[in-house]
Amino acid sequence: MKGTIQKWKIMILLSVLLFVSNMAFAEDETKNNTEGNPVDTALVTSSSVQTNIPNHLFVDSLSLRRHFIHRIGLEARPGYIFPTSSFFRGENLDNRPIENSLSLHLKYSFQFHPNTYTDRIYRGAYQGIGVAYYNMYEKQQLGNPLTVYLFQGARITRFNQRLSLNYEWNFGASFGWKPYHSDLNPYNKVIGSKVNAYLNTNFYFNWMLSPQFDFTTGVAVTHFSNGNTKFPNAGLNSIGLKVGLVYNINRKEEYFTKPLYQSPVPKFPRHISYDLVLFGSWRRKGVTIGEGQMIASPEAYPVLGFNFAPMYNFGYKFRAGISLDGVYDGSANVYSPDGYGNEFLKPSAGKQLALGVSGRAEYVMPYFTVGIGLGTNVIHAGGDLKSFYQILALKIEVTRSSFLHIGYNLQDFHDPNYLMLGFGFRFNNKYPTFHRR
């Protein structure tokens, strides 16, 4: 339980810091970008000819919008594993602490061209896919998992034309774990499945060494768990360094030069949009028996739900609102009639339904939106459903007004509830999407 408390407090804290840092440094990119209508690019071109100034010193935001800078990255991340379980502290097959990890990453990403609308609004945003090999230095009891993940990052602030402070998140799945087994792996009571979710947040310095190469170094925080789909699910958390080299395949020397003119970023049309999300998943349940002892029910229970959220769009990167949250949790209020865990029974459906209200805030980027929510069930039958819940969610753009939804719901900031895997639709969407043109 302590491991679960620690891991979700870390991830939620980092998400909040991500919101705050990007809002705090927003002036870095907006001071010189007066909002208004786009300037006629023909006028810019003719001006450059008349003044004998090279064209690349001016900005034609429209001509570059369809092109990307393609990037290949290599990273090493040595890490320290938090001793959140006695297994990590030495109660294992080798009777020694498990505290070190090392991962090697190969990443492909694409970045919007500098000085385009998309680049200026989202501060050098890039996104892509990565693969990583993790060595936990305990192959027999933990395995050496292979991870596949999506990632996105952007600049927090720029110190000069070549040096900046950036952030990046990774989200994916990891394969090849050695899970708990009562006979074959009895000490490992933290990892319960061969496949686990992978979450990472890192903050780093990016130094442009040349038109082709960037050097990166910073701090990375990582979390592995199965989302409460199988017991045990204490998870693994680590913190460590990140050192990497990025090769920019088609970046030019002229991108290091600050343009003399930038056409104004179009004014954002503030509006209210409406998100409808339908989700489902499954979860395992710990049932209390006797005098406070908790044991795992052998059954996996279904979870179905919806969210309907009117959201006010404040600008290009932030929206917030209120969500109506309905859920059927097949594990809610499950009990053992004999008090010894020999049998588990489900109550009536009315005791497994709840309707809640939550406050939502979302950080909006091209292709991806990261959101957090805090809410409480207002209509319920008590028991497990009488709760203050938290939501961490990732929305992956499919079309202009539809998205995949991957979220996690937990209770009182420490008790894991369930995954939220689903599909969403956005109505009255007036959000400008330069990255899709």
XYZ file of C-alpha atoms in Angstrom:
437
model
C 0.000 0.000 0.000
C 2.826 2.420 0.816
C 4.276 1.779 -2.633
C 0.967 2.635 -4.232
C 0.675 5.841 -2.188
C 4.161 6.910 -3.170
C 3.867 6.180 -6.890
C 0.599 8.006 -7.492
C 1.558 11.015 -5.409
C 4.699 11.298 -7.518
C 2.873 11.014 -10.844
C 0.092 13.442 -9.855
C 2.619 15.924 -8.463
C 4.630 15.807 -11.675
C 1.494 16.326 -13.742
C 0.592 19.388 -11.681
C 4.138 20.700 -12.028
C 3.853 20.205 -15.775
C 0.737 22.409 -15.882
C 2.273 25.068 -13.667
C 5.631 25.173 -15.422
C 4.116 25.599 -18.846
C 1.733 28.322 -17.708
C 4.460 30.102 -15.753
C 6.820 30.257 -18.709
C 4.162 31.065 -21.285
C 5.453 34.645 -21.521
C 8.706 33.298 -22.918
C 7.036 32.628 -26.252
C 4.146 35.086 -26.283
C 5.780 38.444 -25.582
C 6.850 38.787 -29.194
C 3.758 37.150 -30.709
C 1.036 39.789 -30.769
C -2.263 38.113 -31.518
C -4.125 39.172 -34.650
C -4.716 38.087 -38.223
C -2.015 36.442 -40.331
C 0.092 38.827 -42.389
C 0.156 38.547 -46.182
C 3.280 36.447 -46.827
C 3.675 37.924 -50.284
C 4.397 41.253 -48.610
C 7.087 39.629 -46.488
C 8.773 38.078 -49.527
C 8.768 41.315 -51.479
C 10.157 43.188 -48.484
C 13.070 40.770 -48.224
C 13.930 41.363 -51.855
C 13.762 45.126 -51.496
C 15.995 45.166 -48.434
C 18.419 42.460 -49.633
C 17.795 40.511 -46.438
C 17.826 36.692 -46.906
C 14.367 35.139 -46.980
C 15.157 32.784 -44.087
C 15.380 35.762 -41.737
C 11.670 36.321 -42.276
C 8.911 33.904 -41.304
C 6.370 32.456 -43.673
C 4.266 30.481 -41.195
C 2.021 28.992 -43.846
C 4.653 27.683 -46.255
C 6.303 25.547 -43.560
C 3.223 24.159 -41.882
C 3.197 20.821 -43.745
C 6.806 19.911 -43.053
C 8.558 18.404 -40.052
C 12.047 17.997 -38.689
C 12.636 14.260 -38.270
C 14.726 13.129 -35.307
C 16.430 9.959 -34.058
C 17.445 9.810 -30.415
C 19.550 7.529 -28.224
C 19.356 7.710 -24.423
C 20.718 6.028 -21.326
C 18.828 6.336 -18.038
C 20.556 4.953 -14.914
C 18.076 4.902 -12.050
C 17.508 4.313 -8.354
C 14.534 2.089 -7.378
C 12.517 3.407 -4.455
C 12.436 0.817 -1.605
C 8.636 0.913 -1.346
C 8.414 -2.808 -0.544
C 10.293 -5.204 1.687
C 11.065 -7.117 -1.513
C 13.209 -4.210 -2.705
C 14.714 -3.750 0.745
C 16.174 -7.264 0.830
C 13.422 -9.790 1.535
C 14.043 -11.654 -1.703
C 15.789 -14.686 -3.118
C 19.266 -13.127 -2.832
C 18.732 -11.422 0.540
C 20.056 -8.107 -0.781
C 18.487 -4.752 -1.717
C 17.276 -4.238 -5.269
C 17.971 -0.573 -5.877
C 19.506 0.015 -9.316
C 18.232 -0.003 -12.877
C 19.547 0.946 -16.299
C 17.558 1.532 -19.468
C 18.634 2.165 -23.054
C 16.219 3.992 -25.362
C 15.891 4.317 -29.141
C 13.424 7.028 -30.191
C 11.964 8.492 -33.365
C 10.155 11.825 -33.250
C 9.066 14.648 -35.500
C 9.131 18.334 -34.634
C 7.377 21.287 -36.218
C 9.561 23.716 -38.130
C 10.795 26.674 -36.064
C 8.805 29.921 -36.259
C 5.650 28.343 -37.669
C 2.424 28.987 -35.792
C 2.489 25.486 -34.307
C 6.092 25.784 -33.152
C 5.545 29.185 -31.557
C 2.282 28.266 -29.819
C 3.553 24.951 -28.415
C 7.184 25.970 -27.823
C 9.060 23.550 -30.019
C 6.751 20.567 -29.424
C 7.889 17.174 -30.674
C 6.269 13.741 -30.475
C 7.060 10.189 -31.482
C 7.519 6.571 -30.499
C 10.266 4.900 -28.500
C 11.497 1.475 -27.457
C 13.584 0.744 -24.375
C 15.352 -2.177 -22.732
C 15.355 -2.168 -18.915
C 17.904 -3.990 -16.795
C 16.792 -4.232 -13.161
C 19.874 -6.280 -12.219
C 17.534 -9.009 -10.960
C 16.497 -10.961 -14.047
C 15.412 -14.086 -12.163
C 12.893 -12.313 -9.932
C 11.935 -9.233 -11.972
C 12.976 -9.893 -15.552
C 14.469 -7.402 -17.994
C 11.393 -5.827 -19.601
C 11.161 -4.357 -23.091
C 9.110 -1.147 -23.268
C 7.270 0.435 -26.200
C 5.864 3.921 -25.671
C 4.537 7.170 -27.102
C 6.158 10.396 -25.983
C 5.852 14.141 -26.320
C 7.931 17.035 -25.118
C 8.396 20.774 -25.488
C 10.395 23.716 -24.248
C 9.690 25.195 -20.809
C 12.046 28.138 -21.223
C 14.914 29.147 -23.482
C 18.172 30.552 -22.109
C 19.564 31.392 -25.541
C 19.182 30.189 -29.128
C 21.000 26.930 -28.369
C 20.181 26.069 -24.735
C 16.732 25.396 -23.274
C 14.986 23.645 -20.370
C 12.465 21.074 -21.653
C 10.001 18.513 -20.360
C 8.909 15.169 -21.798
C 6.371 12.477 -20.862
C 6.405 8.813 -21.924
C 3.443 6.456 -21.834
C 3.317 2.857 -23.035
C 3.510 -0.814 -22.149
C 6.334 -3.007 -20.895
C 6.722 -6.711 -21.669
C 8.779 -9.557 -20.259
C 8.389 -9.168 -16.503
C 8.785 -12.103 -14.116
C 5.574 -11.789 -12.071
C 4.723 -13.155 -8.663
C 4.149 -16.909 -8.481
C 3.492 -18.731 -5.231
C 5.941 -21.524 -6.156
C 8.307 -20.141 -8.825
C 8.653 -16.512 -7.676
C 7.198 -16.204 -4.154
C 9.222 -13.199 -2.954
C 8.138 -10.827 -5.721
C 4.924 -9.475 -4.228
C 5.083 -6.194 -6.137
C 4.696 -7.186 -9.810
C 1.690 -9.370 -10.611
C 1.636 -9.527 -14.424
C 3.951 -10.103 -17.373
C 2.738 -6.912 -19.073
C 2.679 -3.599 -17.174
C 1.914 0.018 -17.977
C 4.903 2.348 -18.237
C 4.794 6.040 -17.244
C 7.715 8.436 -17.229
C 8.148 12.166 -16.723
C 11.477 13.860 -17.265
C 12.864 17.397 -17.166
C 16.104 18.093 -18.996
C 18.429 20.609 -20.592
C 18.660 20.551 -24.386
C 21.847 21.907 -25.941
C 21.981 22.325 -29.736
C 25.523 21.308 -30.572
C 25.139 21.722 -34.352
C 22.387 21.763 -36.988
C 22.309 17.965 -36.765
C 22.983 17.105 -33.124
C 21.451 17.945 -29.725
C 22.794 16.840 -26.356
C 20.247 16.213 -23.572
C 20.672 15.642 -19.850
C 18.277 15.800 -16.920
C 16.201 13.895 -14.369
C 13.638 11.146 -15.098
C 10.955 9.616 -12.841
C 9.449 6.255 -13.888
C 6.513 4.134 -12.756
C 5.494 0.582 -13.731
C 2.198 -1.080 -12.727
C -0.681 -3.098 -14.207
C -3.460 -0.646 -13.344
C -5.004 -2.928 -10.708
C -5.940 -5.520 -13.332
C -4.067 -8.256 -11.474
C -2.679 -8.859 -7.979
C -0.174 -8.007 -6.652
C 0.060 -4.436 -7.953
C 2.415 -2.529 -5.677
C 4.353 -1.390 -8.747
C 7.927 -0.257 -9.251
C 9.081 3.372 -9.048
C 12.457 4.832 -9.856
C 14.256 8.141 -10.266
C 17.451 8.701 -12.160
C 19.473 10.575 -14.711
C 18.806 10.953 -18.421
C 21.649 11.432 -20.908
C 21.081 11.374 -24.648
C 22.008 12.451 -28.144
C 19.470 13.481 -30.784
C 20.193 13.464 -34.519
C 18.048 15.979 -36.441
C 17.876 14.533 -39.930
C 16.795 17.617 -41.887
C 17.423 20.594 -39.597
C 19.232 23.507 -41.256
C 21.772 26.038 -40.031
C 19.305 28.866 -40.598
C 17.110 27.562 -37.767
C 19.637 28.931 -35.281
C 18.970 32.466 -36.526
C 16.191 34.444 -34.908
C 13.917 35.919 -37.618
C 13.575 39.681 -37.977
C 9.835 39.386 -38.487
C 7.140 37.004 -37.289
C 3.561 37.181 -38.485
C 1.107 37.467 -35.557
C -0.364 34.253 -34.171
C -4.124 34.194 -34.896
C -6.271 35.110 -31.934
C -7.677 32.078 -30.102
C -11.489 31.770 -30.241
C -12.451 31.189 -26.610
C -15.428 28.859 -26.386
C -17.101 26.009 -24.493
C -16.700 22.512 -25.933
C -18.291 19.303 -24.659
C -16.411 16.017 -24.216
C -18.277 12.714 -24.014
C -16.159 9.685 -23.051
C -17.325 6.064 -22.913
C -14.911 3.680 -21.194
C -14.540 0.172 -19.861
C -11.962 -2.075 -18.216
C -11.602 -4.771 -15.593
C -10.113 -4.857 -12.117
C -9.128 -7.129 -9.279
C -10.519 -6.594 -5.815
C -9.105 -6.892 -2.334
C -11.818 -7.927 0.148
C -11.588 -7.333 3.886
C -12.313 -10.373 6.041
C -12.031 -11.201 9.731
C -10.414 -8.447 11.760
C -9.122 -6.144 9.063
C -7.303 -8.773 6.981
C -7.524 -8.212 3.225
C -7.334 -10.987 0.635
C -7.663 -10.931 -3.140
C -10.816 -12.142 -4.807
C -9.952 -14.652 -7.571
C -12.374 -13.000 -9.985
C -11.732 -10.072 -12.358
C -14.686 -7.660 -12.303
C -15.952 -5.492 -15.179
C -16.019 -1.699 -15.054
C -18.121 0.475 -17.402
C -18.619 4.211 -17.311
C -18.980 7.586 -18.968
C -17.824 11.177 -18.515
C -19.624 14.215 -19.897
C -17.584 17.387 -19.456
C -18.392 20.934 -20.578
C -14.936 22.528 -20.891
C -14.068 26.198 -21.288
C -11.178 26.640 -23.721
C -9.071 29.484 -22.315
C -6.410 29.393 -25.016
C -4.329 27.157 -27.212
C -2.894 25.130 -24.322
C -5.407 25.092 -21.488
C -9.030 24.131 -20.919
C -10.970 23.424 -17.712
C -14.487 22.540 -16.650
C -16.834 20.270 -14.718
C -17.519 16.610 -15.539
C -20.494 14.382 -14.790
C -19.053 10.900 -14.118
C -21.113 7.715 -14.150
C -19.713 4.258 -13.386
C -20.730 0.651 -12.920
C -17.999 -1.041 -10.863
C -18.543 -4.799 -10.733
C -16.147 -5.069 -7.785
C -17.847 -2.458 -5.574
C -19.083 -3.764 -2.226
C -18.137 -7.376 -2.970
C -18.138 -9.305 0.317
C -17.389 -12.669 1.885
C -20.538 -14.022 3.592
C -18.679 -16.437 5.844
C -16.065 -13.867 6.842
C -13.207 -16.204 5.954
C -12.809 -15.576 2.224
C -14.036 -19.000 1.157
C -16.695 -17.378 -1.012
C -17.195 -13.924 -2.556
C -20.590 -12.510 -3.443
C -21.667 -9.457 -5.443
C -24.434 -7.182 -4.130
C -27.336 -5.940 -6.229
C -26.540 -3.729 -9.234
C -27.816 -0.674 -7.376
C -24.918 -0.986 -4.939
C -22.397 -0.988 -7.761
C -23.588 2.145 -9.590
C -22.488 5.689 -8.818
C -22.785 9.175 -10.263
C -20.125 11.728 -9.439
C -19.040 15.279 -10.230
C -15.414 16.265 -10.796
C -13.426 19.356 -11.643
C -11.197 18.902 -14.698
C -8.129 20.683 -16.077
C -6.357 19.785 -19.321
C -3.052 20.704 -20.892
C -3.563 20.721 -24.674
C -0.846 19.948 -27.209
C -0.820 18.740 -30.823
C -2.155 15.158 -31.004
C -2.174 14.672 -27.194
C -4.010 16.147 -24.215
C -3.044 15.400 -20.598
C -5.788 15.902 -18.007
C -6.336 15.659 -14.258
C -9.576 15.535 -12.283
C -10.731 15.701 -8.671
C -14.257 14.555 -7.818
C -16.683 12.878 -5.473
C -19.599 10.518 -5.933
C -22.856 12.304 -5.108
C -25.338 9.505 -5.882
C -24.368 6.053 -4.591
C -25.319 3.280 -2.170
C -22.341 3.775 0.137
C -19.527 1.416 0.941
C -16.765 1.362 -1.659
C -18.540 3.998 -3.756
C -18.547 6.658 -1.043
C -15.304 8.186 -2.155
C -13.217 11.178 -3.115
C -11.596 10.156 -6.401
C -8.823 11.406 -8.652
C -8.326 10.912 -12.396
C -5.208 11.099 -14.552
C -5.974 10.805 -18.274
C -4.359 10.936 -21.704
C -6.443 11.791 -24.777
C -4.961 10.793 -28.138
C -6.368 12.661 -31.124
C -7.942 10.460 -33.827
C -9.880 13.033 -35.843
C -10.499 16.708 -35.232
C -13.325 15.929 -32.783
C -12.691 12.360 -31.603
C -10.012 10.765 -29.456
C -8.832 7.657 -27.658
C -9.013 7.905 -23.876
C -6.561 6.188 -21.510
C -7.063 7.047 -17.860
C -6.666 5.844 -14.314
C -8.997 6.384 -11.388
C -7.820 6.206 -7.793
C -9.408 6.956 -4.424
C -8.176 9.285 -1.684
C -4.893 9.755 -3.565
C -3.645 6.259 -2.668
C -6.143 3.439 -3.261
C -6.078 2.225 -6.888
C -9.516 1.888 -8.474
C -9.574 1.050 -12.183
C -8.337 1.805 -15.667
C -10.474 3.921 -18.001
C -9.954 2.659 -21.564
C -12.344 4.180 -24.053
C -13.263 6.518 -26.856
C -14.383 10.133 -26.768
C -16.164 12.744 -28.867
C -15.861 16.525 -28.685
C -18.860 18.691 -29.604
C -18.868 22.408 -30.520
C -15.141 22.171 -31.151
C -13.792 25.511 -32.389
C -10.168 24.810 -31.533
C -7.749 25.900 -34.314
C -5.562 22.991 -35.391
C -2.617 24.252 -37.424
C -0.819 20.925 -36.963
C -3.497 19.090 -38.985
C -3.280 21.297 -42.077
